[in-house]
Coordinates of C-alpha atoms and ligand atoms in Angstrom, one line a residue:
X1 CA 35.6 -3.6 -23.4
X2 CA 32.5 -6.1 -23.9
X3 CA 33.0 -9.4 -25.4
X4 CA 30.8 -9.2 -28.4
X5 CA 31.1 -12.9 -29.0
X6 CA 28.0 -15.3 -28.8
X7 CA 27.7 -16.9 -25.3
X8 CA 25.8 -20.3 -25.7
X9 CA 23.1 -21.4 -23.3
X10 CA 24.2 -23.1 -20.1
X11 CA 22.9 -26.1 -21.8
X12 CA 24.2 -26.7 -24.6
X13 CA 27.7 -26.3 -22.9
X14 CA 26.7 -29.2 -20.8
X15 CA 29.2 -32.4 -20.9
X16 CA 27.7 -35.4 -19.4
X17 CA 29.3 -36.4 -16.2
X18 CA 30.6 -32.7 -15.3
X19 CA 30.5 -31.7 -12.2
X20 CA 30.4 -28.9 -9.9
X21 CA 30.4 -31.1 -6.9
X22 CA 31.6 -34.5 -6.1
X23 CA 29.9 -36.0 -3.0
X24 CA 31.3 -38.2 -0.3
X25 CA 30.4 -42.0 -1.4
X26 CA 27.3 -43.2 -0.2
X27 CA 27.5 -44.6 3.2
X28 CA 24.5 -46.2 3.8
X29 CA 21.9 -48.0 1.8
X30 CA 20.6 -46.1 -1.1
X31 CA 16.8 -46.7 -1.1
X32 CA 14.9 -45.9 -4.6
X33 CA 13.0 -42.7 -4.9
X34 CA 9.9 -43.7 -5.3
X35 CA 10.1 -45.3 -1.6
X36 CA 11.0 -41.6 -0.2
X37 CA 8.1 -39.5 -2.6
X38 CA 4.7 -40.1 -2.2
X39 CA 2.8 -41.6 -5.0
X40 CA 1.7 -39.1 -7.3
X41 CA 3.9 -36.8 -7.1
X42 CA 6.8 -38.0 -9.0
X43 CA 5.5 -37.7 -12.7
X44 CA 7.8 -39.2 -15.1
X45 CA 11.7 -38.6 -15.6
X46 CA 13.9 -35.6 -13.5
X47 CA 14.0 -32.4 -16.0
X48 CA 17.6 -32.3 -17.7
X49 CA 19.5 -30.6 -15.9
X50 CA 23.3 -29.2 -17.6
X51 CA 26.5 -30.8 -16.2
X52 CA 28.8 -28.4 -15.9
X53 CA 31.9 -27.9 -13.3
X54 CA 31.6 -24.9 -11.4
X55 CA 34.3 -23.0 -13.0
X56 CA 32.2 -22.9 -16.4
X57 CA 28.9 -22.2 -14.2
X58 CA 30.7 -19.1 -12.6
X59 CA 32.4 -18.0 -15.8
X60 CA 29.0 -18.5 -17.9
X61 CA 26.8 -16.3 -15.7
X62 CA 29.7 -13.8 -15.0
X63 CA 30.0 -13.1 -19.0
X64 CA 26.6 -12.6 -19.3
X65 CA 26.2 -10.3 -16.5
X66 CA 28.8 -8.1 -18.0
X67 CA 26.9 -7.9 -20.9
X68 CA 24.4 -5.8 -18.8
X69 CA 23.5 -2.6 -17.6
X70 CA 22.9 -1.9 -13.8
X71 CA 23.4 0.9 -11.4
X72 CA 26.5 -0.6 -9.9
X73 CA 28.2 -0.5 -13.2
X74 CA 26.7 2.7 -15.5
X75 CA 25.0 5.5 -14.9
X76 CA 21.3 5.0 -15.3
X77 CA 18.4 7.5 -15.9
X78 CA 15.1 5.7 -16.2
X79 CA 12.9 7.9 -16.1
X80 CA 9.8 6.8 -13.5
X81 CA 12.1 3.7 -12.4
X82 CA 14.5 5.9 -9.7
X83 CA 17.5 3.8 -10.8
X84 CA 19.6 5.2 -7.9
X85 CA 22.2 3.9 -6.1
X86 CA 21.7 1.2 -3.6
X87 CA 24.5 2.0 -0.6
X88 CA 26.1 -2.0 0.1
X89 CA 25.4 -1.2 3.9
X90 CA 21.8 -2.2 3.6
X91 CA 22.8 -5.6 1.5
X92 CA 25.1 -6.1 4.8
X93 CA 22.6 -5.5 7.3
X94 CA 19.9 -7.7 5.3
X95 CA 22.6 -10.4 5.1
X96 CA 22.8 -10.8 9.0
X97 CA 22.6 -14.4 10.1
X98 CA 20.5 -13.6 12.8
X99 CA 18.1 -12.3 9.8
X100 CA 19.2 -14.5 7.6
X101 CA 18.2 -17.7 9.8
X102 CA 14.6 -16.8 11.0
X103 CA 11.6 -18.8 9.3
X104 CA 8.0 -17.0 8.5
X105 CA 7.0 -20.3 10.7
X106 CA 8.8 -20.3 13.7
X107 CA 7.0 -19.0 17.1
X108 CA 7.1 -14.8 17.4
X109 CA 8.1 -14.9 20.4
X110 CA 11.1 -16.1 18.8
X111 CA 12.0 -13.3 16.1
X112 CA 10.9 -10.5 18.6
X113 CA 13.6 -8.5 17.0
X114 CA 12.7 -9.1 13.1
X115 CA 8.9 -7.9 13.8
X116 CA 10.2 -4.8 15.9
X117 CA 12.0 -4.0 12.5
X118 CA 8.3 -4.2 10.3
X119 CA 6.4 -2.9 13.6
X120 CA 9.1 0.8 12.9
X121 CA 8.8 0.5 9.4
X122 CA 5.0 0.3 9.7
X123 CA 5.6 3.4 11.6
X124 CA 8.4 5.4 9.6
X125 CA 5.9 4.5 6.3
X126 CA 2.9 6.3 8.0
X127 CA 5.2 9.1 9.0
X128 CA 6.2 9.6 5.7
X129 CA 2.9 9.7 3.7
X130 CA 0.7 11.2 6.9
X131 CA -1.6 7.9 6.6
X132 CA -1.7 6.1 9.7
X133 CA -2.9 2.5 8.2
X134 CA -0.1 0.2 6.6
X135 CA 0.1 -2.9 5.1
X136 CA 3.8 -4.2 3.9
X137 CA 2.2 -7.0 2.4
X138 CA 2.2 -6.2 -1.3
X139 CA 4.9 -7.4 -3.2
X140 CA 5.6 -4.5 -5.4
X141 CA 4.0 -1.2 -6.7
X142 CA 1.8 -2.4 -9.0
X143 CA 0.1 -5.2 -6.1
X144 CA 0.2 -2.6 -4.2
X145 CA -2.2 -0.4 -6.5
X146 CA -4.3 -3.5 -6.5
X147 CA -4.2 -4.0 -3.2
X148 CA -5.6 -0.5 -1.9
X149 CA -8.1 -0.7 -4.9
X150 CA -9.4 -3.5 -3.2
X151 CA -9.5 -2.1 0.7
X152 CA -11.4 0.9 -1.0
X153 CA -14.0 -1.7 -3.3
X154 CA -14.6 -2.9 0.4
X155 CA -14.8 0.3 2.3
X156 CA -16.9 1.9 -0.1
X157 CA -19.3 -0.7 -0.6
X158 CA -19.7 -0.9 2.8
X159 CA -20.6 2.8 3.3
X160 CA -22.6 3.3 -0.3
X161 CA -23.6 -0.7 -0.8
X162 CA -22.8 -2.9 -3.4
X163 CA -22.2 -1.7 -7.3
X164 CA -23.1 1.9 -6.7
X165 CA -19.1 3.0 -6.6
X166 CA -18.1 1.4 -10.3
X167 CA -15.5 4.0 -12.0
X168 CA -11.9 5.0 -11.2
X169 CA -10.7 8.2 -13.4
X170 CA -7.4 7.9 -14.2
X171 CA -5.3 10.9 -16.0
X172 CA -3.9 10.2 -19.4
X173 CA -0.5 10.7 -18.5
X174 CA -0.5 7.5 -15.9
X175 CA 1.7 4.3 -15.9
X176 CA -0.1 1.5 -17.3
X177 CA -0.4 -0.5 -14.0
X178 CA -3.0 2.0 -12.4
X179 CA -5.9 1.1 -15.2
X180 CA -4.5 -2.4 -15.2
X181 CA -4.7 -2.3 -11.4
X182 CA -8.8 -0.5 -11.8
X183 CA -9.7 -3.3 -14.1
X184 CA -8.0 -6.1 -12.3
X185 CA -10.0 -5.1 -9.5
X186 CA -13.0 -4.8 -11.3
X187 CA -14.0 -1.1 -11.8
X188 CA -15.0 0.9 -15.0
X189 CA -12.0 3.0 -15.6
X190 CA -12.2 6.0 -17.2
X191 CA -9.3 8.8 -19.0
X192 CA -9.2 12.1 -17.5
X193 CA -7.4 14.4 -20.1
X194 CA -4.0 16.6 -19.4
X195 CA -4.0 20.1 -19.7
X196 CA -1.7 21.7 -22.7
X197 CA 1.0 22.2 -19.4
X198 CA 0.7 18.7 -18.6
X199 CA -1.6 18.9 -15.7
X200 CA -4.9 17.4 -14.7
X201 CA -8.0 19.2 -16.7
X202 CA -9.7 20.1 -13.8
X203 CA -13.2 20.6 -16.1
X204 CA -12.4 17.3 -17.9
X205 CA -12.3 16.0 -14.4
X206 CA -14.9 18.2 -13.0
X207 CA -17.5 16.5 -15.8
X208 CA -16.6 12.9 -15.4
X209 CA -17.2 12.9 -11.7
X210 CA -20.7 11.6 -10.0
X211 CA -22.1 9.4 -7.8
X212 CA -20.7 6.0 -9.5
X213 CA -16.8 7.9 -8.9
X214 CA -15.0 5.4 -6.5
X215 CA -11.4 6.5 -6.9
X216 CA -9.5 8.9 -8.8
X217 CA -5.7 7.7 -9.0
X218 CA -3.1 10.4 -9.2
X219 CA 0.5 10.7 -9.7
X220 CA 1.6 13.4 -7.8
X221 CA 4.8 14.4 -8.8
X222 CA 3.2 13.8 -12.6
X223 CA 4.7 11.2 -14.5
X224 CA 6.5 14.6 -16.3
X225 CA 8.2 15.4 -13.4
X226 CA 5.3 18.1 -12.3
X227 CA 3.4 18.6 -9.4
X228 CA 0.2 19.3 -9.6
X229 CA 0.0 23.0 -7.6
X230 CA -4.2 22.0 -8.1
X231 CA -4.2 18.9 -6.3
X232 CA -5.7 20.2 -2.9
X233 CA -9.0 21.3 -5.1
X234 CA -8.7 18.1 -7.3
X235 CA -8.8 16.2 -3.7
X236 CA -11.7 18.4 -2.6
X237 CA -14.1 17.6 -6.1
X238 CA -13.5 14.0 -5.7
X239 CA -14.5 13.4 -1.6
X240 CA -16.9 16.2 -2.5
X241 CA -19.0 13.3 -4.8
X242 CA -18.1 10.4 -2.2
X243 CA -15.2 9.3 -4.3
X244 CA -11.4 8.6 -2.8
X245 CA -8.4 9.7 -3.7
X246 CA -5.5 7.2 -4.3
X247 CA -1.9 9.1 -4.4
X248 CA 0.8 6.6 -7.2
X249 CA 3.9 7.0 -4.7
X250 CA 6.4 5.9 -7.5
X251 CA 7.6 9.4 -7.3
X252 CA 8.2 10.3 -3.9
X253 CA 11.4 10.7 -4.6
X254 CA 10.6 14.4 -5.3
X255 CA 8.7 14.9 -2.1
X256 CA 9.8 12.5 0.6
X257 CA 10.5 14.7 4.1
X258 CA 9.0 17.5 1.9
X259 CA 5.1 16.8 1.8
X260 CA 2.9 14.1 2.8
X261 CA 0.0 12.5 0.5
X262 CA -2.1 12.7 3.4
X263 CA -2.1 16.4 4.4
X264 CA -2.9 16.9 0.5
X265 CA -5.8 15.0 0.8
X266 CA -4.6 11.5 -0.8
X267 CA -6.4 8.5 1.1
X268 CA -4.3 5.7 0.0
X269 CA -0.9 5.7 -1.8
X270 CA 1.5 2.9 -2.1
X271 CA 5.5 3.0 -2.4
X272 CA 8.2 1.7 -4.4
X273 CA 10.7 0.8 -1.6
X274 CA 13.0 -0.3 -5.0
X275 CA 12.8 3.3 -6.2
X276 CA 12.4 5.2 -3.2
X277 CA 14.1 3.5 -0.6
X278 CA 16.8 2.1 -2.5
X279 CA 16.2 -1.5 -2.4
X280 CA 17.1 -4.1 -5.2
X281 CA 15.2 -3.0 -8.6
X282 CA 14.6 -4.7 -11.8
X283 CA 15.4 -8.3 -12.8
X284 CA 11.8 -10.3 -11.6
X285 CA 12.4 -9.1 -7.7
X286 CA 11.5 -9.8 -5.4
X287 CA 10.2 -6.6 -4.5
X288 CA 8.2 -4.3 -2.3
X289 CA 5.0 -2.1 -2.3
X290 CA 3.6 -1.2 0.8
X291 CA 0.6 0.9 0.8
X292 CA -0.8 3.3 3.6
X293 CA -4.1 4.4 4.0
X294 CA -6.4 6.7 6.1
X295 CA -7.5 5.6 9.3
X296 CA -11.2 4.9 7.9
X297 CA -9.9 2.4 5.5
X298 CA -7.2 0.9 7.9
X299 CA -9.3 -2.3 9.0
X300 CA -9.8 -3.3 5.4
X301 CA -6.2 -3.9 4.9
X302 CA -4.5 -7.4 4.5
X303 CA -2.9 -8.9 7.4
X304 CA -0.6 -9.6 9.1
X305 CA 0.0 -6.6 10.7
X306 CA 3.0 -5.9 13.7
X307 CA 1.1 -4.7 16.7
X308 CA 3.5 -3.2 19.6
X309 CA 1.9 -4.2 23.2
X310 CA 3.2 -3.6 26.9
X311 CA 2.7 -6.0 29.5
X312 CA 3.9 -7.0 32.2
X313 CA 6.5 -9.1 32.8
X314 CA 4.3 -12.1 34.0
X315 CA 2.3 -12.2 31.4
X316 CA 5.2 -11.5 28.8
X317 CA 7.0 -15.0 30.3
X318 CA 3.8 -16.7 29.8
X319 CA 3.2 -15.2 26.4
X320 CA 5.2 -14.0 23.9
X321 CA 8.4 -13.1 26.1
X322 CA 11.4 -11.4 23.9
X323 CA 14.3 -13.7 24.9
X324 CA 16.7 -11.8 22.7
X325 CA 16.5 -8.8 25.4
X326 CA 15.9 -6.2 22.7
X327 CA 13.3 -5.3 25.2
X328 CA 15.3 -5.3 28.0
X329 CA 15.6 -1.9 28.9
X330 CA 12.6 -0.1 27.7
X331 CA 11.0 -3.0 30.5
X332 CA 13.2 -2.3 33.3
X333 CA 12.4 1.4 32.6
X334 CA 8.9 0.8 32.3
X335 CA 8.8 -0.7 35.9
X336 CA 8.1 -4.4 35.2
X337 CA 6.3 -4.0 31.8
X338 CA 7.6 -5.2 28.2
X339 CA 7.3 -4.6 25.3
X340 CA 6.0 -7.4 23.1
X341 CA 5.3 -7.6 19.4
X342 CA 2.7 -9.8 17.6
X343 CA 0.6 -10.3 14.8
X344 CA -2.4 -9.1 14.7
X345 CA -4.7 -11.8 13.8
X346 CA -8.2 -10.4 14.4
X347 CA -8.8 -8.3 11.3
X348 CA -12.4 -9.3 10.9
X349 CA -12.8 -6.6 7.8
X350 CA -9.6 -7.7 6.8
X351 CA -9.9 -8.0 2.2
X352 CA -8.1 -10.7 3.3
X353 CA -4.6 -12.0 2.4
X354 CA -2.1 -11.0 -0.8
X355 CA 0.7 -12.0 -0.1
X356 CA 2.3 -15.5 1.9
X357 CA 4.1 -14.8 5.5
X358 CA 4.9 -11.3 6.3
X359 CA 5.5 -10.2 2.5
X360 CA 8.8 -9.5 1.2
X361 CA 10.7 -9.3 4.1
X362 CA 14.1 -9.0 3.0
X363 CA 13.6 -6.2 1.1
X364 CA 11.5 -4.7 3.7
X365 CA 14.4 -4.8 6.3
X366 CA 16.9 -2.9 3.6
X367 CA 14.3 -0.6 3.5
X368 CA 14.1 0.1 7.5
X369 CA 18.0 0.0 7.4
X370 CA 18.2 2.8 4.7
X371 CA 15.5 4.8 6.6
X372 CA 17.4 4.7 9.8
X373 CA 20.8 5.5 8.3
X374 CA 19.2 8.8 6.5
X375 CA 17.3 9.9 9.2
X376 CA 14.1 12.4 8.9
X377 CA 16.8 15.2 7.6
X378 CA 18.3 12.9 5.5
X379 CA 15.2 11.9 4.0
X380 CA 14.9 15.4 2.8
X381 CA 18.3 15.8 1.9
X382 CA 17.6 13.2 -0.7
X383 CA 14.6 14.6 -1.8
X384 CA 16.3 18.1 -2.2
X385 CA 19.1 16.5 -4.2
X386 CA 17.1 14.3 -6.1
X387 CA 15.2 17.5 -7.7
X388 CA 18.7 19.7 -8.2
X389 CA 20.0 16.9 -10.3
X390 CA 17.5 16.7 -11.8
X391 CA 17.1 20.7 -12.4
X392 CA 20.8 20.5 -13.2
X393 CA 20.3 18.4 -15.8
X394 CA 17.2 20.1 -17.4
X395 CA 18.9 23.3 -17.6
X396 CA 22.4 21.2 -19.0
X397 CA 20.3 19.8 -22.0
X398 CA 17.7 22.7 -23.0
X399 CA 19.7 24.5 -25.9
X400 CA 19.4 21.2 -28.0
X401 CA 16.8 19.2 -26.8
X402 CA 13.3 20.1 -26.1
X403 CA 11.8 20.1 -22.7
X404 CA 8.2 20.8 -23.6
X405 CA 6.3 21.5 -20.7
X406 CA 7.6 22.4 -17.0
X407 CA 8.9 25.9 -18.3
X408 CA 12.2 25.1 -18.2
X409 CA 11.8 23.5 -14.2
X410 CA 11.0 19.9 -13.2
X411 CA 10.7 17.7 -9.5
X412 CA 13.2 14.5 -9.5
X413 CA 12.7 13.7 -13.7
X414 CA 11.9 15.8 -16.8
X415 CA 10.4 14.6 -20.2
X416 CA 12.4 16.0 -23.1
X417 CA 11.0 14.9 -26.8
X418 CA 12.4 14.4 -29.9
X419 CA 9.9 15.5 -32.2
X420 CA 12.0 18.6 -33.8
X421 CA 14.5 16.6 -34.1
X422 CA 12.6 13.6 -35.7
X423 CA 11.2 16.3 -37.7
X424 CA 14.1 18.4 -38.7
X425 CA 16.6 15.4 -39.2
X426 CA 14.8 11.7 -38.9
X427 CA 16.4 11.4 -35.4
X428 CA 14.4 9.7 -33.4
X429 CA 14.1 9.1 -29.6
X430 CA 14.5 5.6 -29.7
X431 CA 18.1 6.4 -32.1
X432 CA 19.2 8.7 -29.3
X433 CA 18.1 6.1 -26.3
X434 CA 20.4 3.4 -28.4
X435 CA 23.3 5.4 -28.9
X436 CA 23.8 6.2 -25.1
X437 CA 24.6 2.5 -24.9
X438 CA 27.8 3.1 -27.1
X439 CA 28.6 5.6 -24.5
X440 CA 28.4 3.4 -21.5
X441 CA 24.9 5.1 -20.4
X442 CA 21.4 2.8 -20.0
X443 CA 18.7 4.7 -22.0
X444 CA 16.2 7.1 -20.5
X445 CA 13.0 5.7 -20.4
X446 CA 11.5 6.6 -24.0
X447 CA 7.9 6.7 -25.3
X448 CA 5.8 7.3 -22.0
X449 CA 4.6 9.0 -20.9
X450 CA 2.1 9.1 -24.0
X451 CA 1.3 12.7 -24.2
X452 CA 4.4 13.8 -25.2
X453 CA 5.8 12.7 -28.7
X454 CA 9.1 10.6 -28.9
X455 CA 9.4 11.1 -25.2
X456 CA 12.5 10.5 -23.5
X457 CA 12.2 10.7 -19.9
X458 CA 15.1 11.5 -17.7
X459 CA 15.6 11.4 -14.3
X460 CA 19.4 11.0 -12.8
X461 CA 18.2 10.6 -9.0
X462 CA 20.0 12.0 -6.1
X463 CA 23.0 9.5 -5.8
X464 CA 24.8 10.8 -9.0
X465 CA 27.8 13.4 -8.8
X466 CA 28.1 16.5 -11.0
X467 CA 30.6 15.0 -13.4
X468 CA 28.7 12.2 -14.1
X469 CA 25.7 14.7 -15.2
X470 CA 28.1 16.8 -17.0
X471 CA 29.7 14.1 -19.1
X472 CA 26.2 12.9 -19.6
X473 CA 24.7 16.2 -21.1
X474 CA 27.9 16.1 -23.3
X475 CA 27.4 13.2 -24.6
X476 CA 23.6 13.9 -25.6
X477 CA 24.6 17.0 -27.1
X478 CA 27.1 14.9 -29.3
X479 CA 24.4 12.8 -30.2
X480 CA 22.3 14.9 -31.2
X481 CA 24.8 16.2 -33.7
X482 CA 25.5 13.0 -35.0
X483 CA 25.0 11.5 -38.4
X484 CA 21.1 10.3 -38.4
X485 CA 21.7 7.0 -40.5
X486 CA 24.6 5.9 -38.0
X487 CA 22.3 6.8 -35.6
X488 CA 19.0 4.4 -37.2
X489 CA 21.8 1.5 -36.6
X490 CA 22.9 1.9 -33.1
X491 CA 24.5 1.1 -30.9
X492 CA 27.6 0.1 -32.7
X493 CA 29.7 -1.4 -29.6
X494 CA 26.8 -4.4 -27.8
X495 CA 26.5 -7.6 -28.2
X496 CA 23.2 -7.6 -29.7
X497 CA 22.1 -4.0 -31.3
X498 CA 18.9 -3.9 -32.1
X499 CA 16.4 -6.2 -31.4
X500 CA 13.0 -6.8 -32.5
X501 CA 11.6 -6.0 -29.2
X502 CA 8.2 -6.6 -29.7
X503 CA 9.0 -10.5 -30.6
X504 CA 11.9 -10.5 -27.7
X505 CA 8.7 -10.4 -25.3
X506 CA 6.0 -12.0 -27.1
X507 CA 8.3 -14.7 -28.1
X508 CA 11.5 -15.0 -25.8
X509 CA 14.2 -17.9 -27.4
X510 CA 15.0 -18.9 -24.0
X511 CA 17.5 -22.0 -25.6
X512 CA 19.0 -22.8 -28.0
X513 CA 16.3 -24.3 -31.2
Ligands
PLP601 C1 7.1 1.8 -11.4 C2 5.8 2.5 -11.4 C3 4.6 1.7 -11.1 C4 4.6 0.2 -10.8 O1 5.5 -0.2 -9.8 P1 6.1 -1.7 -9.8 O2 6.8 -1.7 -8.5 O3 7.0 -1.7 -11.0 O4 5.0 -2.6 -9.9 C5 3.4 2.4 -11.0 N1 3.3 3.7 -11.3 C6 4.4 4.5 -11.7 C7 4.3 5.9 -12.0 C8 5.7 3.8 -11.8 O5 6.7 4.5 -12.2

């Protein structure tokens, strides 16, 4: 069980002269440190630092870890977030030395093999959404909305000229970042309302559009777990008036290997590799959020991008020769050609860069090593199972917890609210989200999306088994049961129950007063 007892800060644990390690004594003459730092830069006296021996350093971080939720250690349906599973082979393949060891700065010729890995995954990430440009510059989902708002600012002013393209429409049921996103990148943004089903209003959206529409952003699966069976006509309206189409790929868990953005009309789309592809997810990153476009916007995107070239073999030497003989067959095949990789430097509509060195390569190469182990079938395979647990678990739920719209079906996630119940019996969503923790499950996501009331949105993701769902559903069902004033204090069994979350992030105690 948890240790409910209060771990102090690192700091105030700290013992002068503990250490974690003892170095060798100095053997030659210590010079002072303002000899070795340039003037300027050394302003006043080194930050305290705890002193701690690495026993208590180990033992403090371990107890608080345990204290947490994560995939590895409970089952965890955030809804929108795709907490799946993330298979240890890709932490081993990212943890090669040969991976490991390269440096953003060192020659290309010299990490041939690292930029054949972004030149495939440029590739496998076009495949997938059926739009040739990509960028795997932007370091996460929501940079990469930004990003792509910003190739389209550039492409449409170039085609309609400056300020005439103003507005992005965004549905009511979006995540936060895709208005954050329009504003940061300085457009108008304006709500396009949801249908009773929880689909776009097409005359809502039919109204708002005109000649100042740049973009409408869609989420397509829905942030309900719907897809939108209007979205070829809703693509149709908005290039009709001029206007582009930009596709939220947070959940293409429910369509990956099944159907591409781009053959339904999206322009631009970005992905979550830490949902999708099963990278790393949550706890500041780093993450990933590449974005593919249309061939139209493709020069606008941020460099630098892996270019695959063939030469031949004199020119390769002379050039950017692969010494590591990845190459070395395809250019004996090829009849004294090679194939070379490089960065493609002259972007001269380029938006310019977002992002330092080649973006967030580590988790970009977990990415390419979980798309080759899956495979195109594999790709659906996870789609396909992504949507019958989630199906499963809709269907498990339904005789005592609301699923309001859907009809009783859903993609990868559902919504279920709690208003009957709050209703009926004071039980909240936010009591039922808190009491899962007693039962060793992390909360569905609750309140969003906003258009359903005391939403609780669930989505188990393809890498759970059928007991797992089973015990789940169980356990909800006991909950629901439960007595509502034990439930207004859970969870009973955490360190910490509840917290006042709204001063936990405005005002985070990160030591001790
Ligand atoms: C997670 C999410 C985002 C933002 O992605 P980050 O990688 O967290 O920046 C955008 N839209 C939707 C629907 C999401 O679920």
């Amino acid at each position: 069980m948890q240790n409910t007892q209060a771990i102090e800060t690192i700091f105030s644990q700290s013992k002068p002269g503990n250490r974690a390690v003892v170095f060798p004594r100095c053997d030659v003459p210590e010079r002072p440190l303002a000899e070795l730092i340039p003037a300027g830069q050394l302003a006043g006296n080194p930050p305290p630092l705890p002193e701690s021996a690495e026993i208590d350093i180990v033992r403090h971080f371990s107890n608080l870890a345990l204290r947490n939720m994560s995939v590895d250690t409970h089952f965890y349906p955030l809804g929108s977030c795709t907490m799946k599973y993330n298979p240890k082979r890709n932490e081993r393949f990212a943890s090669s030395p040969k991976l490991l060891a390269l440096h953003p700065g060192q020659p290309a010729k010299t990490m041939q093999g690292q930029l054949r890995i972004l030149h495939e995954l440029q590739e496998m990430i076009a495949e997938i959404s059926g739009l040739p440009g990509v960028s795997l510059q932007p370091a996460a989902g929501a940079h990469g909305e930004l990003t792509a708002l910003l190739v389209a600012e550039k492409y449409l002013t170039r085609k309609y000229g400056p300020k005439k393209k103003t507005t992005v429409l965004i549905p009511d049921g979006a995540h936060g970042t895709n208005p954050a996103s329009a504003a940061f990148a300085g457009f108008k943004t304006v709500e396009i309302k949801s249908t009773p089903e929880g689909l776009v209003d097409l005359d809502d959206l039919r109204a708002r559009l005109g000649d100042d529409t740049a973009v409408f952003m869609i989420t397509n699966p829905n942030t309900l777990g719907l897809f939108e069976p209007n979205i070829k006509a809703i693509c149709d309206a908005v290039h009709a008036v001029g206007g582009l189409v930009y596709n939220d790929g947070a959940n293409m868990n429910a369509i990956c290997g099944i159907v591409r953005p781009g053959d339904f009309g999206a322009d631009m789309m970005h992905y979550n590799v830490h949902k999708t592809f099963s990278t790393p997810h949550g706890a500041g990153g780093p993450g990933a959020g590449p974005i593919a476009v249309t061939e139209a916007l493709a020069p606008f995107l941020p460099g630098p991008i892996v270019v695959k070239t063939v030469v031949s073999e004199s020119d390769a030497t002379e050039n950017d020769a692969t010494e590591n003989g990845v190459d070395k067959n395809e250019s004996n095949e090829n009849g004294g050609m090679r194939t070379v990789y490089r960065l493609d430097g002259d972007r001269p509509e380029s938006i310019g860069r977002v992002r330092s060195f080649f973006g967030s390569v580590a988790m970009l190469n977990r990415t390419y090593f979980y798309l080759r182990t899956l495979g195109g079938d594999g790709l659906r395979r996870m789609t396909e199972h992504a949507v019958l647990n989630a199906n499963y678990l809709l269907s498990s739920v339904r005789d005592f917890l609301d699923v309001p719209m859907g009809g009783g079906r859903c993609m990868h996630e559902f919504v279920a609210s709690a208003a009957a119940l709050k209703t009926a019996k004071g039980i909240t969503a936010m009591d039922v989200a808190k009491r899962l923790l007693d039962y060793g499950f992390h909360a569905p996501t609750v309140y969003f999306p906003l258009i359903v009331k005391e939403a609780l949105m669930i989505e188990p993701t393809e890498t759970e088994n059928r007991a797992t769902l089973d015990r789940f559903a169980e356990v909800l069902r006991s909950i629901v049961a439960e007595e509502p004033a034990f439930l207004h204090d859970a969870p009973h069994s955490t360190p910490v129950s509840r917290p006042d979350e709204v001063a936990a992030a405005q005002k985070p105690r990160l030591v001790e007063p």
